[in-house]
Short mmCIF file of C-alpha atoms in Angstrom, two decimals:
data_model
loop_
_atom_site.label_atom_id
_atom_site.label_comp_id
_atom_site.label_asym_id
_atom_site.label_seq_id
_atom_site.Cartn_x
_atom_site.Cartn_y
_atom_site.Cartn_z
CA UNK A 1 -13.38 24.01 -26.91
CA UNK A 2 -13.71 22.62 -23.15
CA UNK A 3 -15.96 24.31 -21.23
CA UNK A 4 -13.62 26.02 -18.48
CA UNK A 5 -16.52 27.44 -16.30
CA UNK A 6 -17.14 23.88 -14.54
CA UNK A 7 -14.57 23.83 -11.32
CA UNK A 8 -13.82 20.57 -10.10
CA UNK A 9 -11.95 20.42 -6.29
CA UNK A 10 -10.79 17.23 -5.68
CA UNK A 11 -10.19 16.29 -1.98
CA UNK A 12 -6.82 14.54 -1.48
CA UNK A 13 -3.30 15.22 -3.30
CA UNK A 14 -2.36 11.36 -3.56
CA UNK A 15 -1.95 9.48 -6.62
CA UNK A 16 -5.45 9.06 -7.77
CA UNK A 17 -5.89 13.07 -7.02
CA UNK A 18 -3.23 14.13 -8.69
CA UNK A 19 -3.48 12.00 -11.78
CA UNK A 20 -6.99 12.77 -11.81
CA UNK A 21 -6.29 16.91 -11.50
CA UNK A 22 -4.08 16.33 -14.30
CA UNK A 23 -6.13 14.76 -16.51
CA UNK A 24 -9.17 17.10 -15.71
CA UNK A 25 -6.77 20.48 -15.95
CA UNK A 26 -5.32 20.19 -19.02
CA UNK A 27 -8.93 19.11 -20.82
CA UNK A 28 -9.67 22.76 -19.87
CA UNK A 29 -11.28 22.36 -16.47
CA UNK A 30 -10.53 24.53 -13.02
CA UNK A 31 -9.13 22.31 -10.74
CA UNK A 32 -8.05 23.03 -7.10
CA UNK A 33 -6.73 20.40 -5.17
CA UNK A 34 -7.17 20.27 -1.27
CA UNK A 35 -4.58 18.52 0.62
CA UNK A 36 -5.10 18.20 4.34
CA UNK A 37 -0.97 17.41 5.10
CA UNK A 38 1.56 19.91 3.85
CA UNK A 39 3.20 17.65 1.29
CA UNK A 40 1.01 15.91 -1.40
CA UNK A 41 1.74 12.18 -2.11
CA UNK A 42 -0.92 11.00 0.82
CA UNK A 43 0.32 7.27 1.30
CA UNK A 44 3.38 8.03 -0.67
CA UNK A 45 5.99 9.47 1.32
CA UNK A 46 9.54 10.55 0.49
CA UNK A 47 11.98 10.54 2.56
CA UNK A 48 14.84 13.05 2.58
CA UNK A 49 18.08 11.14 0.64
CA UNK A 50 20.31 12.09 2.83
CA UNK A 51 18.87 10.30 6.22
CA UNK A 52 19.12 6.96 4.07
CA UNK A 53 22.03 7.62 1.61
CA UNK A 54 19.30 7.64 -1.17
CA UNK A 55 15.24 8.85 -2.03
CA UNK A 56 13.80 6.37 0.69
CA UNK A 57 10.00 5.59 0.54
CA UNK A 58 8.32 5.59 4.27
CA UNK A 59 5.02 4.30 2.27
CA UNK A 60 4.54 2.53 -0.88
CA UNK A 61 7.70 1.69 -2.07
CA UNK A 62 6.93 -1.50 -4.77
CA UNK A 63 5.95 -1.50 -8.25
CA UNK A 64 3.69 -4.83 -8.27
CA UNK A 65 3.31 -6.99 -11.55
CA UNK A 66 2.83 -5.37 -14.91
CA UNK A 67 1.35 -1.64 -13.59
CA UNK A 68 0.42 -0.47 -16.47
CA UNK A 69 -0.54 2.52 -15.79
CA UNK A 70 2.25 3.22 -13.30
CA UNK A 71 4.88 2.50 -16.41
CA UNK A 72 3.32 4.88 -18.43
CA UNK A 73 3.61 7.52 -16.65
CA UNK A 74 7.36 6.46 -15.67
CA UNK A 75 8.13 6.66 -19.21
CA UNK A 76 6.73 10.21 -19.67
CA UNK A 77 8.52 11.45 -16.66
CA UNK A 78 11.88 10.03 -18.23
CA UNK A 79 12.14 7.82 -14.99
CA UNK A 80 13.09 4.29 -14.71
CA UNK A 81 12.07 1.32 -12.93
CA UNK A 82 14.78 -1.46 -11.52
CA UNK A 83 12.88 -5.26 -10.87
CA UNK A 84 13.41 -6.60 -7.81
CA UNK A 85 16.25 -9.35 -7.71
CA UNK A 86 18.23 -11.85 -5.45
CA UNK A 87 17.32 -14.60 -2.61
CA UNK A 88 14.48 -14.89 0.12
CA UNK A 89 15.77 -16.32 3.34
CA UNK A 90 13.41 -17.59 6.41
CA UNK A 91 13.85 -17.85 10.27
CA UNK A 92 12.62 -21.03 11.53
CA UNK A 93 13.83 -20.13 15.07
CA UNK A 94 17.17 -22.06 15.40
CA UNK A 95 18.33 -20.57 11.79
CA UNK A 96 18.31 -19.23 8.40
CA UNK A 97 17.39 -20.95 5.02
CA UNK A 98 16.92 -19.57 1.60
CA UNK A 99 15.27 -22.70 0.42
CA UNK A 100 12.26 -22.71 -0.78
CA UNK A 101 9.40 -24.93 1.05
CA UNK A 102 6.73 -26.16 -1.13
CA UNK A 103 3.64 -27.53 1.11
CA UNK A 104 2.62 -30.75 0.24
CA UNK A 105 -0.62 -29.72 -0.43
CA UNK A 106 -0.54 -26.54 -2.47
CA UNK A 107 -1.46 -28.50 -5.59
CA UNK A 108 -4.48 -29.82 -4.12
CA UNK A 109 -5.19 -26.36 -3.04
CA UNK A 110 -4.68 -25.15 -6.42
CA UNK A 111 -7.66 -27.73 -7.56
CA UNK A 112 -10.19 -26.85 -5.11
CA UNK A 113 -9.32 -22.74 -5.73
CA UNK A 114 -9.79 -23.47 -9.77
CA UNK A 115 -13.25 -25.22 -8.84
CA UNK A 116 -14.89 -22.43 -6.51
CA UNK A 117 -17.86 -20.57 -7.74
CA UNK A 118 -18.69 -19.19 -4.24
CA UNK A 119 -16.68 -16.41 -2.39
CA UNK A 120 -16.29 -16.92 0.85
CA UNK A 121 -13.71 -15.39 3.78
CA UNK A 122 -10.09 -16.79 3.77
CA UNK A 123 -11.29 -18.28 7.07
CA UNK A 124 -13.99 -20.44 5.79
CA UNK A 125 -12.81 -21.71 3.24
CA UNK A 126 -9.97 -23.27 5.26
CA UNK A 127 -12.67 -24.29 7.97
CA UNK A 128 -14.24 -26.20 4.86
CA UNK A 129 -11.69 -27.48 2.68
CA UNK A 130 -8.43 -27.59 4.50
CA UNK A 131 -9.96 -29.00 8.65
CA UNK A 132 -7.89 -31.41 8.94
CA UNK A 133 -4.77 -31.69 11.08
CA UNK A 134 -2.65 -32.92 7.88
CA UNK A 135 -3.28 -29.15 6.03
CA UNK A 136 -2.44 -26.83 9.67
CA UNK A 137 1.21 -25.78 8.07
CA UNK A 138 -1.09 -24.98 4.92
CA UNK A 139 -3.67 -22.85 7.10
CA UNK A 140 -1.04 -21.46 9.23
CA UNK A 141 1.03 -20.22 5.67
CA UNK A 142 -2.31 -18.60 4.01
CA UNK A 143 -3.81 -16.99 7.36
CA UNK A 144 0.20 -15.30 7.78
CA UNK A 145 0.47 -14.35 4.09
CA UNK A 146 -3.11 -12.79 3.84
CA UNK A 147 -2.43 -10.85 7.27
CA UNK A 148 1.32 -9.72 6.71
CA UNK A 149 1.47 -9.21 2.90
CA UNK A 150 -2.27 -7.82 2.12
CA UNK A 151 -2.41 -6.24 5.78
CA UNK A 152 -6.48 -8.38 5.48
CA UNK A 153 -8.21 -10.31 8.17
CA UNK A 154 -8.79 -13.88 7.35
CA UNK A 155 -12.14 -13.89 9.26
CA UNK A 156 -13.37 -11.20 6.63
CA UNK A 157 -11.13 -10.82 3.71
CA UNK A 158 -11.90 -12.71 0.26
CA UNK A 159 -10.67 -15.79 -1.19
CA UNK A 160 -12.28 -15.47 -4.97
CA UNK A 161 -10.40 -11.89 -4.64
CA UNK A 162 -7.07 -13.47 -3.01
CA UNK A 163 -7.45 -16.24 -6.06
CA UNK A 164 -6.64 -13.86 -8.62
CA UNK A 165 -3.78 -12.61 -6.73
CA UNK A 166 -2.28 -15.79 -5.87
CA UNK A 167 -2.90 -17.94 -9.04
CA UNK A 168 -1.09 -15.17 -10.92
CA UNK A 169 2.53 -16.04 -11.72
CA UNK A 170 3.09 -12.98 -13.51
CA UNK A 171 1.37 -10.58 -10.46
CA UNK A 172 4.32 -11.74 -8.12
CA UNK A 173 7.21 -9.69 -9.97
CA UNK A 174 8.11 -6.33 -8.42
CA UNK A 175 10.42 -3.36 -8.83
CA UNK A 176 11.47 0.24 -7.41
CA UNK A 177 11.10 3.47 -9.08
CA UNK A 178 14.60 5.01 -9.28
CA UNK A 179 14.37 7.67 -7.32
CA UNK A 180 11.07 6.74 -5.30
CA UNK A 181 7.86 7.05 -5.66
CA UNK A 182 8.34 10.52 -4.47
CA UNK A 183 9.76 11.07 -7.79
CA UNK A 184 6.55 10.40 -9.91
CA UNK A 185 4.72 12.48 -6.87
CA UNK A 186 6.69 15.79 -8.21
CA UNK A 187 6.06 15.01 -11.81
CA UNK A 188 2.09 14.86 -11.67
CA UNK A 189 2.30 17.75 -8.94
CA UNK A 190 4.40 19.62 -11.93
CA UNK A 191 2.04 18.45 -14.54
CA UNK A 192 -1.21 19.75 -12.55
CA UNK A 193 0.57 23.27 -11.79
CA UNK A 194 1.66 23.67 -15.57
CA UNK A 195 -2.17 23.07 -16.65
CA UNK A 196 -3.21 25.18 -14.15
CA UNK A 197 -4.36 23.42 -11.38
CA UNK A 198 -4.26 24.79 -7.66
CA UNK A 199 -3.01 22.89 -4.59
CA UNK A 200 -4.10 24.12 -1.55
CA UNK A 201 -2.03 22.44 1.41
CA UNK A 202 -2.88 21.93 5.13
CA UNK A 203 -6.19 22.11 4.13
CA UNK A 204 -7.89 19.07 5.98
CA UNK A 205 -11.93 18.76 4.32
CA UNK A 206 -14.56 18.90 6.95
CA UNK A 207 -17.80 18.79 5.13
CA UNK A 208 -19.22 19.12 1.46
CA UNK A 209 -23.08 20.27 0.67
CA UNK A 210 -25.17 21.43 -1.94
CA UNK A 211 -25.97 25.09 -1.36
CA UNK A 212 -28.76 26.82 -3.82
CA UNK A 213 -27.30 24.66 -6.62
CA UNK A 214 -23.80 24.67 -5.82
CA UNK A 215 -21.26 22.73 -3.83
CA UNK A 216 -19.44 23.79 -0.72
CA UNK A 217 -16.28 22.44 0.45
CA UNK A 218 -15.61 23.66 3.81
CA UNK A 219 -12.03 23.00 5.40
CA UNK A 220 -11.16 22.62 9.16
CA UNK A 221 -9.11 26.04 8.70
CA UNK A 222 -11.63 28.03 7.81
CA UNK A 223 -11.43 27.73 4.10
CA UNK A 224 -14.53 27.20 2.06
CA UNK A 225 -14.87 26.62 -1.71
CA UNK A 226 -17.92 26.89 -4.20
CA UNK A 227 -17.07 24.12 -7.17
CA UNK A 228 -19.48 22.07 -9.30
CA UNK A 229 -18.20 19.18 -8.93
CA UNK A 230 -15.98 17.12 -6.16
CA UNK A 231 -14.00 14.06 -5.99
CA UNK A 232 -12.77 12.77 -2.45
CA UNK A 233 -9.97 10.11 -2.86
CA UNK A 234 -9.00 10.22 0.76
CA UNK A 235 -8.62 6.88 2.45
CA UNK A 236 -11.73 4.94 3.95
CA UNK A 237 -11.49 5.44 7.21
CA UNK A 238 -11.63 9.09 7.08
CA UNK A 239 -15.08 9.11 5.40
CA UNK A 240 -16.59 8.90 7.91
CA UNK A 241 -15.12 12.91 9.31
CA UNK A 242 -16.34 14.20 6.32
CA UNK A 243 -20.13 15.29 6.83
CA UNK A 244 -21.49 14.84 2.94
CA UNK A 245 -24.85 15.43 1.24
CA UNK A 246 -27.48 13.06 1.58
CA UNK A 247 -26.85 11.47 -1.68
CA UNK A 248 -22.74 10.88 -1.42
CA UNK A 249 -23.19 9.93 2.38
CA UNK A 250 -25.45 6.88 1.02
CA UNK A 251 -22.61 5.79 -1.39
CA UNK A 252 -20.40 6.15 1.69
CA UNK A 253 -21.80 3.79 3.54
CA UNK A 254 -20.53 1.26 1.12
CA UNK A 255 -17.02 1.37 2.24
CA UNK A 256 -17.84 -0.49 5.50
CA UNK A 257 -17.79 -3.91 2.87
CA UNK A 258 -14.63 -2.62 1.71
CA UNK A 259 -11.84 -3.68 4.21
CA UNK A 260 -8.62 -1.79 5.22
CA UNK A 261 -5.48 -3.23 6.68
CA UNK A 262 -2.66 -1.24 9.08
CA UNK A 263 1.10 -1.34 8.34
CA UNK A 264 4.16 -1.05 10.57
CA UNK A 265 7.09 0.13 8.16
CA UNK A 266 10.46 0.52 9.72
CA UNK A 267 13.56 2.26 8.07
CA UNK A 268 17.15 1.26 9.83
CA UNK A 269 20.12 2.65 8.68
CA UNK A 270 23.52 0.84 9.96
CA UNK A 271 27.25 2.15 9.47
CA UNK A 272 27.89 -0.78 7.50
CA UNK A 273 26.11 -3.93 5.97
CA UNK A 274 26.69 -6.29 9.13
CA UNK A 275 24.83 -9.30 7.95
CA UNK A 276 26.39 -9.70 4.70
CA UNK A 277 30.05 -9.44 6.78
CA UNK A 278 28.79 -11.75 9.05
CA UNK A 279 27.83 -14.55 6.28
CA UNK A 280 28.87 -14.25 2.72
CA UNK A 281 25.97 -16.17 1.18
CA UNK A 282 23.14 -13.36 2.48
CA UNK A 283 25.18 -10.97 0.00
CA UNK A 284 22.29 -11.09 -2.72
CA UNK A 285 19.35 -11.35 0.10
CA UNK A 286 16.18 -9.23 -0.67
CA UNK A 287 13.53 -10.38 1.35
CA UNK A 288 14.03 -12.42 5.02
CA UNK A 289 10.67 -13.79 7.12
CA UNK A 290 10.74 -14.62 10.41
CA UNK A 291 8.09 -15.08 13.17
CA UNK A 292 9.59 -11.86 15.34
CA UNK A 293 7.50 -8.94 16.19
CA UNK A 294 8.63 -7.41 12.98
CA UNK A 295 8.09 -10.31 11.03
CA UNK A 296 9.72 -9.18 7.45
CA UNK A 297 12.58 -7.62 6.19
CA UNK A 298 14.55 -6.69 2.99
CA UNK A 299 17.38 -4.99 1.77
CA UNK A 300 18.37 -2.77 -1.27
CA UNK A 301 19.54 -5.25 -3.42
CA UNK A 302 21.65 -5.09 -6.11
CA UNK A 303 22.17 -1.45 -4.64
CA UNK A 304 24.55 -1.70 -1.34
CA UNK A 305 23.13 0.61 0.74
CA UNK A 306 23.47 -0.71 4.49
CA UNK A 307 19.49 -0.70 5.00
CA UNK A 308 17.01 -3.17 6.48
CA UNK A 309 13.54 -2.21 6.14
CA UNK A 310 11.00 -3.76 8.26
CA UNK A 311 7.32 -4.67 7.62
CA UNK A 312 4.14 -5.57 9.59
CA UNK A 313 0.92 -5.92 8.35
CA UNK A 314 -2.48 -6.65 8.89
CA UNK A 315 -4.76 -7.42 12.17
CA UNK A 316 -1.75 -8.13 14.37
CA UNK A 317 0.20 -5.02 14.29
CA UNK A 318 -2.68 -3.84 17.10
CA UNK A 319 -0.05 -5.48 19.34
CA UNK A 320 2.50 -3.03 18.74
CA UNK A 321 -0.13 0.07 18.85
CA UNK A 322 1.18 1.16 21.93
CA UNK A 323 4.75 1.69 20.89
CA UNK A 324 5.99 4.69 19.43
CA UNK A 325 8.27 5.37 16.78
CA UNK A 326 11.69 5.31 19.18
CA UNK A 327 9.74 1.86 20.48
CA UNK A 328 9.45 0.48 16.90
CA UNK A 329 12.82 1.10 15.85
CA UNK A 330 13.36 -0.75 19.13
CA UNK A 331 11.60 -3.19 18.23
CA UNK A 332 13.19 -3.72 15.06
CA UNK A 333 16.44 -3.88 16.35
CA UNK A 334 15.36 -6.47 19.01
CA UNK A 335 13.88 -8.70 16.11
CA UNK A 336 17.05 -8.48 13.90
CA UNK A 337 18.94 -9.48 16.88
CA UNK A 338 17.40 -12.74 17.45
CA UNK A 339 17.25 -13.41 13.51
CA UNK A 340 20.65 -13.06 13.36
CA UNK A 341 21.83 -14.58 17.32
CA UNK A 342 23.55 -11.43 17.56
CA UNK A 343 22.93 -9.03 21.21
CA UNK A 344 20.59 -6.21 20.55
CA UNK A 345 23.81 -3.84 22.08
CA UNK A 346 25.76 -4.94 19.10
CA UNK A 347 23.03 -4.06 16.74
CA UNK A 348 22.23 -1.34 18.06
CA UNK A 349 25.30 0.22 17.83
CA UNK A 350 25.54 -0.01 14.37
CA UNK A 351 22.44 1.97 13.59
CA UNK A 352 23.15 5.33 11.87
CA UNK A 353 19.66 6.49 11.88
CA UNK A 354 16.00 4.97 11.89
CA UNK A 355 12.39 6.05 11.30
CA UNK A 356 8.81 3.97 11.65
CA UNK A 357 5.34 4.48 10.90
CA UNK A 358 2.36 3.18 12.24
CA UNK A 359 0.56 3.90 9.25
CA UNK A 360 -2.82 3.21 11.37
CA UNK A 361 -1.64 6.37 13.89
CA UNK A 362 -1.25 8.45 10.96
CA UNK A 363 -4.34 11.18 10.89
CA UNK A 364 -4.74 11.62 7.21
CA UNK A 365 -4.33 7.89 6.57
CA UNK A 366 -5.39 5.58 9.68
CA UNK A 367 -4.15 2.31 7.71
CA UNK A 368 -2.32 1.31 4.75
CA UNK A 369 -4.45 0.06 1.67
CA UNK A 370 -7.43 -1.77 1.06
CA UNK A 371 -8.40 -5.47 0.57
CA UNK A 372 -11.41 -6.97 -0.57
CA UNK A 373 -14.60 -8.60 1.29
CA UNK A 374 -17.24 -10.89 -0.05
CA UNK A 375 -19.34 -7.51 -0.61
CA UNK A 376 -16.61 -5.43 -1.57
CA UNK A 377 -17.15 -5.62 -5.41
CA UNK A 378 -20.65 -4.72 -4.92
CA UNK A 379 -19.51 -1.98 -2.31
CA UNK A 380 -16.81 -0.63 -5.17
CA UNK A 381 -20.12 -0.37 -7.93
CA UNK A 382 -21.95 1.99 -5.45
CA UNK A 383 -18.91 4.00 -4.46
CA UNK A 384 -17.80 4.66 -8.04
CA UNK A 385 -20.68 5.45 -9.47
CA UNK A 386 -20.85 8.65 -11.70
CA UNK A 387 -24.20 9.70 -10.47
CA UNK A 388 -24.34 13.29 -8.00
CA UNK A 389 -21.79 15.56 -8.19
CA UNK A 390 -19.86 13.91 -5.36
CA UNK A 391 -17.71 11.08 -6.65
CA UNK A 392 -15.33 9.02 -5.10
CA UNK A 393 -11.90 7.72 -6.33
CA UNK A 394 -8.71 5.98 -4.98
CA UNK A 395 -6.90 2.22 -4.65
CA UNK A 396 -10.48 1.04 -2.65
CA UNK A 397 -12.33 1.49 -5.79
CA UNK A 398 -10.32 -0.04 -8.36
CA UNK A 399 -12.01 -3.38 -9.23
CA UNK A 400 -9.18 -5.38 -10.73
CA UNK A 401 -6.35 -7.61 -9.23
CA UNK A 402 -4.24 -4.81 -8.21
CA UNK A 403 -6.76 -3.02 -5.70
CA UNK A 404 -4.43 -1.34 -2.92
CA UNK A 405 -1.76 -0.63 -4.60
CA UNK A 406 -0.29 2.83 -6.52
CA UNK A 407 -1.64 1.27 -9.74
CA UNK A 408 -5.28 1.04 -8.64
CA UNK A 409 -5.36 4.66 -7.01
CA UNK A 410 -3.71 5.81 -10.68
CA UNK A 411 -5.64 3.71 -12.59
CA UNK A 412 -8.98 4.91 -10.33
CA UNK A 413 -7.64 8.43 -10.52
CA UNK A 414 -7.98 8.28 -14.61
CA UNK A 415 -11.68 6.60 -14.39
CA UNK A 416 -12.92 8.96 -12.42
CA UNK A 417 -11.68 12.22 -14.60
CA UNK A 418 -13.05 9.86 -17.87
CA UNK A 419 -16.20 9.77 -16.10
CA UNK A 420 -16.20 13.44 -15.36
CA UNK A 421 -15.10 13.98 -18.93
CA UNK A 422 -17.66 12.05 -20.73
CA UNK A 423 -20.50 13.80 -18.76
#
């Protein structure tokens, strides 16, 4: 029988929390779960249906590649999955084109990726295989893709770890959970309650330390809880609020190798799908890039809902930091405008309802997911190490191609209860 007198809290109620309460709570241990917001899902967050006309997802929203850990669970909760179909367009700044631009040099970019043995930042390893004024659409392609679609820093982020990613046909397909991620949120938050878990919302950690042989979690609200054992799985940046025992706060100091990018996500609803009205062949557009100050965009498609969602990652977005959500929407609706040589007025007038997050504004987040650094997989061996009865868990940590996504934190989540479980 499992020994039931060990109490594990574990500090954060996103996906690797969650999955990891689960897993610990119904192998017999007492689990509480603090959550410092008063929703769990952290980085996952559901919006209500009827702003958007269906379960919209103001956070993670994609299923990348195979997820195998992500289906698994789908397929327990009865939910479904629907892959991501249709045409990319571009912008160019005079007009639109879905076709698809090959550089001239990507195969010879291939070759010297295959042949590296070395890691090095995105940025030097243009500086010293790609100088030369024949490759700048090449460097000027990579540098945008690494900054808008893995939110990274060329100057710092990986290209061994960007390798994997990009040499990887079979990493590139993605889908939607029917019904949001919010969906599989309320299945593991079910799961944990029926094996007896506790969540304990708007409780925001302060500080954890080893008193006369036990550990104390102390909240910002006054709450304080004796366990044996903690996990944190809250996002890197806040680390460094949490005041930890000597031992953990070493580990900590890890995550500074481990980098972490801000997003810009905008919702826009409009009365009715103006840009497939306005040219018939955008009617099975998903994704649309641009160079505008919200750079990306993509629809529902197949479903019809009149929504544009727009997308900004990485060092850039500081640009925008001073806007506010009314400003972003704004700002979404000025970029669509110009995309689409329409005035913002007439745009404008065809929004229902918008939201935006500045996911780096958010307190309980303060960025969007992690990418890797040259030190980052030897960062990720210190931080999830088993050793002290603070451990640490969440998308940073997972060490395979899918770090920052929902996969890695649920994938991370499950390592860390194994290791827990395995004493």
């Amino acid at each position: 029988m499992s020994d039931i007198s060990e109490h594990i809290v574990i500090v954060g109620a996103g996906a690797a929390g969650l999955v990891a309460a689960r897993e610990l709570a119904r192998r017999g241990k007492k689990v509480t779960i603090l959550e410092a917001r008063e929703r769990c899902g952290g980085r996952i967050h559901p919006l209500p249906a009827e702003q958007f006309g269906y379960p919209a997802d103001g956070g993670a929203e994609f299923i990348h590649g195979e997820a195998p850990v992500t289906r698994a669970l789908l397929r327990e909760a009865g939910l479904s999955c629907q892959e991501i179909e249709g045409t990319q367009w571009s912008f160019d700044g005079t007009g639109l084109s879905h076709e698809e631009r090959h550089d001239p040099h990507e195969a010879e970019l291939h070759a010297v990726l295959r042949e590296l043995k070395d890691d090095l930042t995105v940025a030097d390893f243009l500086r010293r295989h790609f100088a030369g004024p024949e490759y700048g659409r090449l460097r000027y392609s990579i540098e945008r893709m690494v900054e808008g679609y893995d939110a990274a820093d060329p100057e710092r982020a990986s290209i061994l770890a960007l390798r994997e990613e990009w040499m990887d046909g079979g990493h590139h397909s993605q889908a939607r959970i029917v019904g949001g991620y919010g969906a599989l949120i309320e299945f593991l938050v079910e799961e944990c309650r029926r094996h007896g878990a506790t969540i304990r919302l708007g409780c925001a950690v302060s500080a954890l330390a080893e008193e006369r042989g036990v550990l104390a979690v102390r909240c910002t609200n006054g709450e304080a809880h004796g366990c044996d054992r903690a996990i944190v799985t809250v996002p890197l940046p806040l680390l460094r609020d949490i005041a930890l025992p000597a031992s953990a706060r070493t580990k900590a100091a890890a995550a500074g190798d481990i980098g972490f990018g801000c997003v810009i996500k905008i919702l826009l609803r409009f009365a009715r799908p103006w840009w497939r009205e306005q040219r018939q062949d955008l009617a099975d557009m998903t994704f649309l890039l641009s160079e505008q100050a919200i750079p990306v965009w993509w629809t529902r498609y197949p479903d019809q809902h009149p929504v544009l969602t727009g997308w900004f990652g990485g060092p850039r977005t500081a640009g925008l930091s001073h806007l506010d959500e009314r400003g972003l929407v704004e700002a979404g609706l000025s970029s669509l405008a110009a995309i689409f040589g329409l005035p913002h007025d007439d745009v404008a007038r065809e929004l229902v309802t918008g939201t935006a997050t500045n996911w780096g504004h958010d307190p309980f987040a303060r960025g969007a997911y992690s990418w890797a650094t040259p030190k980052t997989r030897a960062a990720q061996t210190i931080l999830a190490g088993a050793d002290g009865p603070v451990l640490f868990s969440g998308e940073a940590l997972y060490r395979g191609r899918d770090m920052g996504t929902v996969e890695a934190a649920l994938a991370s989540g499950l390592q860390t209860a194994g290791m827990i479980l395995r004493g």
